[in-house]
Coordinates of C-alpha atoms (C1' of nucleotides) in Angstrom, one line a residue:
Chain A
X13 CA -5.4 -26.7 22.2
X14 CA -7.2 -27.9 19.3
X15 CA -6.8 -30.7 16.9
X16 CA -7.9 -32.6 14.1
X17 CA -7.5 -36.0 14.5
X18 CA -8.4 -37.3 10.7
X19 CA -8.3 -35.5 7.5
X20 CA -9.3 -36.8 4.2
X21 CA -6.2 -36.7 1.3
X22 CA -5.3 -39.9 0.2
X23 CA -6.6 -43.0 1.7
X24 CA -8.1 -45.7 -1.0
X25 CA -11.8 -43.9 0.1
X26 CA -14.0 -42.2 2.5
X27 CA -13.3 -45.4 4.8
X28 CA -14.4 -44.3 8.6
X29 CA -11.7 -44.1 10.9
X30 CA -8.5 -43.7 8.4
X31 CA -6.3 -41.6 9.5
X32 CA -5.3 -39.5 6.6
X33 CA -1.7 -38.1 5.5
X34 CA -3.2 -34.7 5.5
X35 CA -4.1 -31.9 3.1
X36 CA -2.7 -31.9 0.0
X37 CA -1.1 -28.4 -1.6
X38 CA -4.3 -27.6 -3.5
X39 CA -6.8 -28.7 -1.0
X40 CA -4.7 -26.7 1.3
X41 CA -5.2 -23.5 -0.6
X42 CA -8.5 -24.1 -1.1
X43 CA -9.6 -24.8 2.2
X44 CA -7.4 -21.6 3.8
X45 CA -8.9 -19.2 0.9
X46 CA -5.8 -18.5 -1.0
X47 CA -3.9 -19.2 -4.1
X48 CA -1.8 -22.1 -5.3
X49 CA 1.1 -19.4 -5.8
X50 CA 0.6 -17.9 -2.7
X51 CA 0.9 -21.6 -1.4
X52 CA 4.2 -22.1 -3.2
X53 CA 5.7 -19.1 -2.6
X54 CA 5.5 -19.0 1.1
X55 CA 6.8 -23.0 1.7
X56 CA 9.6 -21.7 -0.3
X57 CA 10.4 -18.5 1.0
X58 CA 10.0 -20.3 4.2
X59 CA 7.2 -18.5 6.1
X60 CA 5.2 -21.7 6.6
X61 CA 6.3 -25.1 5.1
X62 CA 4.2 -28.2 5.5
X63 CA 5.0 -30.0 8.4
X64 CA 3.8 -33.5 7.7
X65 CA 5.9 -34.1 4.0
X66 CA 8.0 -31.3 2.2
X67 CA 8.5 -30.7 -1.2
X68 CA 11.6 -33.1 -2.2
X69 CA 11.5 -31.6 -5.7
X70 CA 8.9 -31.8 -8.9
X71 CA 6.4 -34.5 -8.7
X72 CA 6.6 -35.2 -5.0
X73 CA 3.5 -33.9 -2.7
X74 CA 3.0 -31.4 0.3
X75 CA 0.8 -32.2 3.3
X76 CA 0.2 -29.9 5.1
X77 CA -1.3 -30.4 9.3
X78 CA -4.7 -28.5 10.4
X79 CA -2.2 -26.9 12.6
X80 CA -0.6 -25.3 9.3
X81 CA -3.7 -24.8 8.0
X82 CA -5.0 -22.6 10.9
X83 CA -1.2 -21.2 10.8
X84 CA -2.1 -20.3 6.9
X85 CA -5.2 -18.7 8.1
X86 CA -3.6 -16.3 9.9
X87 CA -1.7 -15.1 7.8
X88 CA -4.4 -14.9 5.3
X89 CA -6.1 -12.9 7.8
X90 CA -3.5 -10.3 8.4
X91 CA -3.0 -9.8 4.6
X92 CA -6.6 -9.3 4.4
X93 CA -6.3 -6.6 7.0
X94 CA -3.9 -4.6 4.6
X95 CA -0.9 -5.7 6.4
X96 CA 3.0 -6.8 4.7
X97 CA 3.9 -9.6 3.9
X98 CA 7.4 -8.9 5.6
X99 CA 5.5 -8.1 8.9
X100 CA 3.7 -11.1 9.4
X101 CA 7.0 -12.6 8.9
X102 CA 8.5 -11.3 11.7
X103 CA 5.2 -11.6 13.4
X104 CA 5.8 -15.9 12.2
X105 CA 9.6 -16.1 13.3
X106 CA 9.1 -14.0 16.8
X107 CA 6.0 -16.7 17.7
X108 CA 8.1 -19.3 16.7
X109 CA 11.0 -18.4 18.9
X110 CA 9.1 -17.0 22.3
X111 CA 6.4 -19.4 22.2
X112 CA 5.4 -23.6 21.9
X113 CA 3.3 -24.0 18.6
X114 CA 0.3 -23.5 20.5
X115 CA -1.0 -20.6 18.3
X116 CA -4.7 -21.5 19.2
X117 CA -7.0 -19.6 21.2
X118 CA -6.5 -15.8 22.5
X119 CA -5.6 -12.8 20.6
X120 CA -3.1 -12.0 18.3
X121 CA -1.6 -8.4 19.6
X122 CA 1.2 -6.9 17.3
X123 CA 2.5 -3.9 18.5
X124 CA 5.9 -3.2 16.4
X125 CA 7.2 -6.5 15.4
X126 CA 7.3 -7.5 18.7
X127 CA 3.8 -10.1 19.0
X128 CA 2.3 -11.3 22.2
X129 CA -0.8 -13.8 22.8
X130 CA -3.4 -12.5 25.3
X131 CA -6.2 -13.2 26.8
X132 CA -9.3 -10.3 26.4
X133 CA -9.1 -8.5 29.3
X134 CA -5.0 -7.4 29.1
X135 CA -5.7 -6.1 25.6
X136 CA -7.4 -2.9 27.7
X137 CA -4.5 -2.3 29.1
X138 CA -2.0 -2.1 26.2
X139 CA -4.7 -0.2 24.6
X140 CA -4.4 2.4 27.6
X141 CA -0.7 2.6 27.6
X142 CA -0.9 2.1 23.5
X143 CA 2.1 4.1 21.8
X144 CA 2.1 3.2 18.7
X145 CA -0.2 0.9 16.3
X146 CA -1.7 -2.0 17.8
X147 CA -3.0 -4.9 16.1
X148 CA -5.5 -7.5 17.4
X149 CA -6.4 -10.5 16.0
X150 CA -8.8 -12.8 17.5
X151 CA -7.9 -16.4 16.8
X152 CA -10.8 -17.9 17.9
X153 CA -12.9 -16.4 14.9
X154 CA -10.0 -17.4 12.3
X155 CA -10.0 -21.2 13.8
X156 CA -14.0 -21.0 13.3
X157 CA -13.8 -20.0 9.5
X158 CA -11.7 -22.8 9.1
X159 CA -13.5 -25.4 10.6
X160 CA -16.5 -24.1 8.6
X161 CA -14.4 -24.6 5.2
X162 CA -13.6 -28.0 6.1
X163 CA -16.7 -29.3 7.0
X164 CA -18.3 -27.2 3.5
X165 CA -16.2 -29.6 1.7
X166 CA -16.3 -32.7 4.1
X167 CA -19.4 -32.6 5.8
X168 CA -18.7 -36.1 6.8
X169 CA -15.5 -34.6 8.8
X170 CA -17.8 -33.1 10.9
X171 CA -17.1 -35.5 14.1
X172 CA -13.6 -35.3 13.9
X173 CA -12.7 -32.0 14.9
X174 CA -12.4 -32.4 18.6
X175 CA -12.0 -29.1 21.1
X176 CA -9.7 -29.9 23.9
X177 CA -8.9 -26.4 24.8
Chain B
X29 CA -8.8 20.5 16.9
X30 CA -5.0 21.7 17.3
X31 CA -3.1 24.2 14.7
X32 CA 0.0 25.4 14.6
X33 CA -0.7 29.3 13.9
X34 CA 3.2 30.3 12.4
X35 CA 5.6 28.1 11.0
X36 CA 9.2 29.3 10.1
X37 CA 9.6 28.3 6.4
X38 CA 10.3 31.4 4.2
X39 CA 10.0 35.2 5.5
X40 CA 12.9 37.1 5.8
X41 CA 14.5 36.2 9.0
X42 CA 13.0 34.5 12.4
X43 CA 11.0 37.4 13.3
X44 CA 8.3 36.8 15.9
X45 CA 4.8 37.4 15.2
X46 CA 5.4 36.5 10.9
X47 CA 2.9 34.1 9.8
X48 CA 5.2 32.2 7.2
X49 CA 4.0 30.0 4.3
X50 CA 3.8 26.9 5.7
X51 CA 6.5 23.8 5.6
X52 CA 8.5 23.2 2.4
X53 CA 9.0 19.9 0.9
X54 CA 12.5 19.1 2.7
X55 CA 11.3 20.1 6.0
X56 CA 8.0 18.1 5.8
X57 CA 10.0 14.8 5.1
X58 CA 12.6 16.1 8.0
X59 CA 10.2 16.4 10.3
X60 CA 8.0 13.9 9.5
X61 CA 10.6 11.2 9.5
X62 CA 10.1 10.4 5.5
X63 CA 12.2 10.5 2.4
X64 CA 11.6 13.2 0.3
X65 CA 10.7 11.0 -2.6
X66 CA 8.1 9.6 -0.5
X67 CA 6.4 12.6 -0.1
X68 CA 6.7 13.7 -3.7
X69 CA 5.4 10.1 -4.3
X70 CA 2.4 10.3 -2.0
X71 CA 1.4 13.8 -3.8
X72 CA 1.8 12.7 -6.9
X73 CA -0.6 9.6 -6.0
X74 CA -3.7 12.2 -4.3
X75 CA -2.4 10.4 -1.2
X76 CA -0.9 13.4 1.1
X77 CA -1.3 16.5 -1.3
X78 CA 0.6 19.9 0.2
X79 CA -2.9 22.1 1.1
X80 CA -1.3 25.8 1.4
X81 CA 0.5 25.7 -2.1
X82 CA 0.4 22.4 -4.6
X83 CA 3.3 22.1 -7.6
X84 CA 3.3 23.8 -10.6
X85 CA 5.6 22.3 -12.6
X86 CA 9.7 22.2 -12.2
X87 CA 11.1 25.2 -9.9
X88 CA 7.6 25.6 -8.0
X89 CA 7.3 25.0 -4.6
X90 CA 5.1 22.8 -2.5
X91 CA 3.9 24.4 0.9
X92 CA 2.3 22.2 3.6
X93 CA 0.3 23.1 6.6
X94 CA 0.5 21.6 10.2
X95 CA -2.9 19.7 9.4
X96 CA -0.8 17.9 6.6
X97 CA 2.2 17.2 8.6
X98 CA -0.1 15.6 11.2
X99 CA -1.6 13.3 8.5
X100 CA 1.7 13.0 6.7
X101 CA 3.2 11.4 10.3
X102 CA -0.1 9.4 10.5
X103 CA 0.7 7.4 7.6
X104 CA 4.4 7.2 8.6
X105 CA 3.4 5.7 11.4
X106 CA 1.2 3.4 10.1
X107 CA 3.8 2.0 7.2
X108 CA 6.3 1.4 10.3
X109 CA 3.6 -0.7 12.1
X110 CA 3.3 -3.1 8.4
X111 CA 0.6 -2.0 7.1
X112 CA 0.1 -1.5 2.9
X113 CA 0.4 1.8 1.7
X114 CA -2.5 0.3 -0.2
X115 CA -4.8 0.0 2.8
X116 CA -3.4 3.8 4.4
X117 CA -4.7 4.9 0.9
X118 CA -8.4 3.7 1.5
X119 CA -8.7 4.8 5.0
X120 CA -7.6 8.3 4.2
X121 CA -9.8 8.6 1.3
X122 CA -13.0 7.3 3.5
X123 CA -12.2 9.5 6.3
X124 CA -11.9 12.1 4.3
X125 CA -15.1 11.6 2.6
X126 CA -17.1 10.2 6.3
X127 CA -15.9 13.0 8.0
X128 CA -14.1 16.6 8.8
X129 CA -10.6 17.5 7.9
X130 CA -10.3 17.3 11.8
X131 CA -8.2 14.1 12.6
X132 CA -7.4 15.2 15.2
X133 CA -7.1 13.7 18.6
X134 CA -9.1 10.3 19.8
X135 CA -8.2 7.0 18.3
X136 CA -8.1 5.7 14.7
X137 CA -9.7 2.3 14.7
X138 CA -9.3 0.1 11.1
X139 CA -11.8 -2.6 10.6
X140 CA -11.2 -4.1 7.5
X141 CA -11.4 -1.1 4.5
X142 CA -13.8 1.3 6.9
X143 CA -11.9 2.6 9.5
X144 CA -13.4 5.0 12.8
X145 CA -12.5 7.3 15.1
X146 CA -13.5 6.6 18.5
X147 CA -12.8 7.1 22.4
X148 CA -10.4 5.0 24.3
X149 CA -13.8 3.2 25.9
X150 CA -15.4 2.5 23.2
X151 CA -12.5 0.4 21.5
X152 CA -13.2 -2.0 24.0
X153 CA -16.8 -3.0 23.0
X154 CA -15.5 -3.6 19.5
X155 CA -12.8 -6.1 20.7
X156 CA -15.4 -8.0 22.2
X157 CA -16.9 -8.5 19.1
X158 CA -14.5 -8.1 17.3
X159 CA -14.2 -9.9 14.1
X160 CA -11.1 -9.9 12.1
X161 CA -8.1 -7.8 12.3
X162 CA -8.6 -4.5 14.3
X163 CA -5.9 -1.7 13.8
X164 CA -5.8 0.8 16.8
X165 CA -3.9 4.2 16.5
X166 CA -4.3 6.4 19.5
X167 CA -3.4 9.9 17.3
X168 CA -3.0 11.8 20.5
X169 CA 0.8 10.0 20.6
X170 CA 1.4 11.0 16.8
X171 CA 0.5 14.7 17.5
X172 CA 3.1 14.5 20.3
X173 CA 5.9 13.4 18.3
X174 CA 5.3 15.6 15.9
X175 CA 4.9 18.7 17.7
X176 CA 8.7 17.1 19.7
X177 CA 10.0 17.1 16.2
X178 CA 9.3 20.5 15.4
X179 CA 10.3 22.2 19.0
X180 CA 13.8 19.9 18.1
X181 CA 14.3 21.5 15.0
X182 CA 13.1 25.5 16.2
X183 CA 13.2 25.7 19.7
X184 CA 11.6 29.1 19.7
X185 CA 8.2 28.0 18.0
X186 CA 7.1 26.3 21.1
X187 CA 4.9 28.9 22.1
X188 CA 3.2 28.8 18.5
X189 CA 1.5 25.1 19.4
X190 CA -1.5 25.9 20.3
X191 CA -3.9 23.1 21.4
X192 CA -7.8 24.5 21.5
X193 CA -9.6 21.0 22.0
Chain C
dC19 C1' 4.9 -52.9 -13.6
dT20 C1' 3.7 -49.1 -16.3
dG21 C1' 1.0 -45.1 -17.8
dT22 C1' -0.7 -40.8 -16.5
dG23 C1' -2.9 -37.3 -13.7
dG24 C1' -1.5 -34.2 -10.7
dC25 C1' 1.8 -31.7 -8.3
dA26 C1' 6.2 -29.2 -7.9
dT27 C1' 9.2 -26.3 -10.5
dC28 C1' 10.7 -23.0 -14.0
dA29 C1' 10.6 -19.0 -16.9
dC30 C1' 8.6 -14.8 -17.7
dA31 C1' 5.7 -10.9 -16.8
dC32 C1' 3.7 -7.3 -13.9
dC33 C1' 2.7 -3.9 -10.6
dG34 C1' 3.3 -0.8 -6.5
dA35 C1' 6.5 1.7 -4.0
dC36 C1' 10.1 3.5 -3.8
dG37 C1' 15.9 4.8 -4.7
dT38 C1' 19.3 7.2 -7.6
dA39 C1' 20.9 10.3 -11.0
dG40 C1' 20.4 13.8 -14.1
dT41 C1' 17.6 17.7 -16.0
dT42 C1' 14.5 21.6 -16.1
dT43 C1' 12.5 25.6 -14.2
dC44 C1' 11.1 28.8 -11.0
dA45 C1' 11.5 31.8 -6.6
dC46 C1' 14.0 34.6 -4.2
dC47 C1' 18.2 37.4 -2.9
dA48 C1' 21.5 40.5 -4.1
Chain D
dT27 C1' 16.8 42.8 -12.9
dG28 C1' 19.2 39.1 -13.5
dG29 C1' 21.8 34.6 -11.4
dT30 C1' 21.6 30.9 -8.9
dG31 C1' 20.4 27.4 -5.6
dA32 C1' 16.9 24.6 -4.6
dA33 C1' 12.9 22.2 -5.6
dA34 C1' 10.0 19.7 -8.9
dC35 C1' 10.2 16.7 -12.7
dT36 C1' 11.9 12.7 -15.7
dA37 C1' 14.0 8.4 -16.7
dC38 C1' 15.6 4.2 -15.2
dG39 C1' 16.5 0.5 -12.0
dT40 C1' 15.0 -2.6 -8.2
dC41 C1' 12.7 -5.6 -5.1
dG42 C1' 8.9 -8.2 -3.1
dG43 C1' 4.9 -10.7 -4.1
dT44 C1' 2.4 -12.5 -6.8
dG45 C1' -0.2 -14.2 -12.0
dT46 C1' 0.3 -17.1 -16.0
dG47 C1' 1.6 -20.7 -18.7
dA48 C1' 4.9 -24.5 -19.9
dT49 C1' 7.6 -28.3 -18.4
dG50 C1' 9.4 -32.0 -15.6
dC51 C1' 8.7 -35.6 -12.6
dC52 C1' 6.8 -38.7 -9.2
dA53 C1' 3.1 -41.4 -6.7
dC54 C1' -0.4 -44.0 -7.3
dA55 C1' -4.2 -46.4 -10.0
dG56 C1' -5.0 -50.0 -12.8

DNA sequence: CTGTGGCATCACACCGACGTAGTTTCACCA
DNA sequence: TGGTGAAACTACGTCGGTGTGATGCCACAG
């Protein structure tokens, strides 16, 4: 399990030690590599909404956690890969349902829309008994881009990204 | 390499031993699991062209051989498993041009917009390091479907798979 | 307490990948 | 050697997932 203990959105300055309200709707996109729209469009079509402050209509703000931001990665990730929108829906919904939100370390292995979470070794044997496509993800590597990306734009951030996991 | 050395669309009646034109456009889609207007789709884009007899115009006839059908099912198999038409474009169109017309068995591995074909023991080297999202396909369970599909629909063609490799 | 910058929202457009319906034209059978 | 059924073609609609402004509105700075 990994977390970030301080972000920096809002807060008067770069004070040491504030704890932040989180990542802002643009930051966010910056920070996870995709557009604004994108942004928008998935918060309202429900695949990930921010799960500190939600949209209460115009001129209110977003924050988003690190944990929605390495969520946001992941999706990024599978789009990237050339896979639908719709799929990595299901991909969301099914996590969300069989499993604590948690998503952190292991592998990502979709196989229908039907995901699991495991560790190195069992993805040999799914790949042995493999009907079908079979997508693996490695989280760790996503989780590592986006740690780069924050500290690129907040190097002082460094310190604050704590492993516990 | 595997080919099918008769098919049974067009000649006369179901006389043993005729070599027949290949598979029309209804029976490609029937047997491959599509709609017809994805397959007129998909030749109309250079994605899945008919390779025995292409259209000519209204009234012509498009003739596919068991090679097509294979890659036809390939790509129907990927779409089911969420992945962008988009993407199944470029890996067909850099398989074609990094290697035979012989996708045949072994597994189809896409990394990204350059995809491989490779052994089941070599897959697991690239998992290790893998980066990104990897897309396995072992073909071996497409051919079999396929070929099921085709015994289903004329039972006494069985003897006309032939596998050579 | 108020002005305004920035964010959410809205309206519109666009593109790929089809579905549906109607039309044209050939291939094959009688 | 025709007729005709079936296959290719055309036109139009649709839906998801955005891009591009324009607009409305609040949170926060001053």
């Amino acid at each position: 399990m990994i977390s970030l203990v301080a972000s920096r959105d809002g807060g008067t300055t770069l004070t040491e030690g504030k704890v932040a309200a989180g990542f802002s709707g643009k930051r966010t996109a910056e920070l996870v590599g995709i557009t604004y729209r994108q942004l928008d469009y998935w918060a309202r079509t429900d695949l990930i909404r921010p799960s500190l402050a939600d949209a209460q209509g115009s001129g209110s703000r977003r924050s988003y956690s690190y944990q929605d931001l390495l969520e946001l990665k992941v999706v990024k990730t599978l789009l990237d890969a050339g896979i639908r929108l719709e799929m990595v829906r299901d991909v969301f919904s099914y996590l969300r349902e069989n499993l604590g939100a948690d998503v952190a370390s292991a592998n990502l292995v979709i196989n229908g829309s039907s995901p699991l979470l495991v560790s190195g070794e069992e993805i040999i044997d799914l790949i042995h008994k493999g009907q079908g496509v079979l997508n693996v993800l490695p989280l760790a590597g996503v989780k590592e881009e986006l740690d780069n990306a924050i500290i690129d734009l907040f190097p002082s951030a460094e310190d604050r990204i704590q492993a516990t996991g």
